[in-house]
XYZ file of C-alpha atoms in Angstrom:
258
model
C -13.856 -53.644 82.254
C -16.342 -52.712 79.554
C -16.494 -49.054 78.611
C -19.421 -47.186 77.109
C -19.173 -46.252 73.429
C -18.448 -42.617 72.683
C -21.632 -41.046 71.284
C -21.280 -40.286 67.591
C -24.309 -38.082 66.823
C -23.013 -37.768 63.280
C -24.639 -39.825 60.583
C -28.282 -38.814 60.887
C -28.294 -36.064 63.467
C -29.636 -32.674 62.481
C -27.117 -29.894 62.877
C -28.063 -26.757 64.739
C -31.349 -25.090 63.829
C -31.671 -21.493 62.674
C -34.202 -19.347 64.549
C -35.582 -16.203 62.910
C -38.119 -13.759 64.375
C -39.492 -10.760 62.474
C -41.619 -8.341 64.494
C -42.719 -11.364 66.499
C -45.041 -10.991 69.450
C -47.741 -12.833 71.351
C -51.061 -11.516 72.650
C -52.985 -13.757 75.028
C -56.759 -13.206 74.602
C -57.283 -12.334 78.285
C -54.536 -9.668 78.304
C -55.001 -6.024 77.400
C -51.513 -5.810 75.858
C -49.190 -8.305 74.146
C -46.996 -10.177 76.624
C -44.122 -9.629 74.197
C -43.783 -7.729 70.924
C -41.393 -6.386 68.277
C -38.896 -9.246 68.592
C -36.456 -9.165 65.689
C -33.591 -11.614 65.820
C -31.645 -14.231 63.924
C -29.927 -17.046 65.816
C -27.542 -18.977 63.607
C -27.228 -22.787 63.687
C -25.038 -23.902 66.584
C -25.047 -20.570 68.426
C -25.266 -20.596 72.225
C -27.525 -17.804 73.494
C -28.379 -16.630 77.021
C -31.777 -14.902 77.161
C -32.199 -12.352 79.971
C -34.787 -9.830 81.111
C -37.084 -8.888 84.004
C -39.803 -11.209 85.270
C -42.867 -10.808 83.075
C -40.790 -9.675 80.082
C -42.034 -12.556 77.958
C -38.878 -14.698 77.921
C -40.731 -17.930 78.644
C -43.431 -17.032 76.118
C -40.742 -16.533 73.471
C -39.071 -19.840 74.348
C -42.409 -21.677 74.280
C -43.164 -20.114 70.902
C -39.829 -21.346 69.511
C -40.616 -24.775 70.949
C -43.973 -24.902 69.167
C -46.015 -24.939 72.371
C -48.112 -21.869 71.552
C -51.100 -22.196 69.232
C -52.835 -19.240 67.606
C -56.322 -20.709 67.726
C -58.152 -17.480 66.882
C -55.610 -16.172 64.371
C -55.118 -13.046 66.468
C -52.618 -14.106 69.145
C -49.418 -14.206 67.091
C -47.850 -11.018 65.817
C -45.219 -11.115 63.078
C -43.413 -14.324 62.174
C -41.183 -16.907 63.861
C -39.449 -19.793 62.090
C -37.130 -22.728 62.767
C -35.124 -23.753 59.717
C -37.616 -21.787 57.634
C -40.728 -23.531 59.029
C -43.241 -22.428 61.627
C -42.488 -24.024 65.025
C -45.696 -26.087 64.792
C -44.600 -27.509 61.438
C -41.004 -28.069 62.599
C -41.968 -31.032 64.772
C -38.971 -32.572 66.499
C -36.590 -29.764 65.508
C -36.520 -28.353 69.048
C -36.619 -29.781 72.559
C -37.620 -27.828 75.669
C -36.504 -28.367 79.265
C -38.242 -26.433 82.048
C -37.202 -25.559 85.590
C -39.084 -28.264 87.489
C -37.074 -31.523 87.316
C -40.328 -33.500 87.573
C -41.500 -31.999 84.282
C -38.557 -33.706 82.552
C -39.825 -37.162 83.497
C -42.530 -38.837 81.403
C -42.276 -42.566 82.126
C -41.322 -44.818 85.040
C -38.142 -46.347 83.592
C -35.030 -44.541 82.382
C -34.808 -46.232 78.976
C -38.510 -45.829 78.194
C -38.362 -42.169 79.196
C -35.531 -41.372 76.781
C -37.202 -43.414 74.032
C -40.509 -41.532 74.365
C -39.591 -38.630 72.047
C -38.172 -40.605 69.116
C -41.060 -43.096 69.385
C -43.482 -40.212 68.873
C -41.416 -39.119 65.870
C -41.855 -42.675 64.471
C -38.132 -43.432 64.466
C -37.496 -47.143 63.646
C -37.352 -49.351 66.755
C -33.732 -50.457 66.436
C -32.595 -46.887 65.804
C -34.475 -45.667 68.891
C -32.476 -47.854 71.247
C -29.185 -46.887 69.631
C -30.141 -43.266 70.247
C -31.142 -44.039 73.849
C -27.713 -45.522 74.585
C -25.877 -42.637 72.909
C -27.955 -39.986 74.636
C -27.583 -41.456 78.124
C -23.817 -41.621 77.582
C -23.749 -38.003 76.411
C -25.335 -36.757 79.655
C -23.353 -39.083 81.940
C -26.219 -41.421 82.869
C -25.049 -44.501 80.985
C -24.177 -46.191 84.288
C -27.917 -46.592 84.942
C -29.785 -49.688 83.807
C -32.478 -49.012 81.222
C -35.092 -50.298 83.671
C -33.829 -48.066 86.503
C -36.723 -46.246 88.186
C -36.968 -42.577 87.251
C -38.499 -41.835 90.662
C -35.198 -42.841 92.277
C -33.231 -40.110 90.468
C -32.041 -36.865 92.021
C -33.242 -33.514 90.678
C -30.056 -33.039 88.671
C -30.295 -36.537 87.258
C -33.917 -35.943 86.232
C -32.904 -32.825 84.348
C -30.084 -34.708 82.635
C -32.566 -37.445 81.766
C -34.783 -34.809 80.165
C -31.791 -33.578 78.206
C -31.093 -37.154 77.049
C -34.659 -37.294 75.745
C -34.058 -34.130 73.718
C -30.824 -35.564 72.316
C -32.549 -38.824 71.394
C -34.940 -36.846 69.181
C -31.881 -35.396 67.414
C -33.283 -31.930 68.060
C -31.501 -29.096 66.290
C -32.390 -26.594 69.038
C -32.078 -27.169 72.792
C -34.322 -24.744 74.712
C -33.815 -24.389 78.466
C -36.124 -22.405 80.760
C -34.201 -21.923 84.028
C -33.147 -25.586 84.094
C -31.098 -25.225 87.283
C -33.519 -23.074 89.311
C -34.566 -25.858 91.695
C -31.219 -27.649 92.028
C -28.485 -27.630 94.640
C -24.985 -26.417 93.616
C -23.860 -29.918 92.660
C -26.954 -30.449 90.531
C -26.463 -27.054 88.860
C -22.969 -28.006 87.723
C -24.117 -31.490 86.642
C -26.811 -30.085 84.390
C -24.786 -27.211 82.946
C -21.829 -29.436 82.117
C -24.131 -32.059 80.576
C -25.814 -29.415 78.411
C -22.497 -27.994 77.214
C -21.118 -31.441 76.432
C -24.282 -32.388 74.552
C -24.134 -29.157 72.562
C -20.525 -29.815 71.592
C -21.349 -33.364 70.504
C -24.384 -32.445 68.434
C -23.753 -28.891 67.248
C -27.299 -28.002 68.338
C -28.395 -24.415 68.766
C -28.755 -23.566 72.462
C -31.100 -20.954 73.962
C -31.197 -20.747 77.753
C -33.137 -18.533 80.179
C -31.386 -18.168 83.532
C -31.391 -15.510 86.264
C -28.045 -16.690 87.670
C -25.929 -15.295 84.869
C -22.618 -16.582 86.207
C -23.626 -20.184 85.480
C -23.648 -19.639 81.705
C -21.978 -16.300 80.900
C -18.507 -17.592 80.040
C -19.857 -20.454 77.924
C -22.320 -18.711 75.610
C -21.605 -16.825 72.391
C -24.274 -14.200 72.821
C -26.537 -12.536 75.392
C -29.931 -11.112 74.418
C -31.928 -8.912 76.808
C -35.672 -8.550 76.191
C -38.606 -6.684 77.663
C -42.241 -6.536 76.633
C -41.446 -4.099 73.822
C -38.608 -5.980 72.167
C -34.869 -6.501 72.437
C -32.912 -3.903 74.408
C -29.418 -5.441 74.116
C -27.859 -8.096 71.899
C -24.154 -8.889 71.758
C -21.251 -10.708 73.344
C -21.548 -11.571 77.059
C -18.873 -9.035 78.021
C -20.447 -6.242 75.996
C -24.040 -6.830 77.128
C -23.235 -7.435 80.799
C -21.402 -4.093 80.832
C -23.937 -2.078 78.831
C -27.063 -3.555 80.458
C -25.667 -3.959 83.974
C -27.918 -1.416 85.725
C -30.996 -2.552 83.794
C -30.403 -6.199 84.687
C -29.680 -5.534 88.364
C -32.873 -3.460 88.598
C -34.718 -6.424 87.072
C -33.392 -8.778 89.767
C -30.797 -10.487 87.575
C -27.517 -11.211 89.372
C -24.725 -9.845 87.197
C -21.179 -11.075 87.879
């Protein structure tokens, strides 16, 4: 019986990315007030962070900013500074990978292998290296039993999210950014995705930032919990410390606290 190779992720993989925000905020032109402001934080390479806060607190905006998805076209939207490994998120192309809550948003192409290869192809990784990364990444998320030409439309929601994670790993991203990645999954899919993320993080040493309302899924596995609202960070510390100190605030915000 042939066994899959153990992913190495060593020789040319970026280690975890550092994330630094100084008085960072974002003001959408159509809004009277910034959607988020006064964010000051430093996330060290390889840290695992759970980001909490009420709906509308700007968590997704912050994650999208880290992922380089926000563009200050008029020069007036961004407040303060935000960097990945010392570069602006727009200049740090390929340093981060973002997974969102809809499993369908993780799928780009019709076949499993092509989907995972999409990111490194756009980063102009050499062809032979791309397919080595595809094999390693699928093994890391537990999808290496699938043929490379397997239809992505035939995957379950949890498998689609794991496929999206494989695509992030194939880019050798130094930061894995997750925006409620288990929100639309059944309990089995939730565990599949969480365990795949944690295994991938251990293999790569990537920095992990995850937004999730169901705290119990991640609380015992992260190093740090940060609570934000529109005006900045209200709590930042170990899971035990923050979930005690911010308990009433989080429950009032609709966050289930174990």
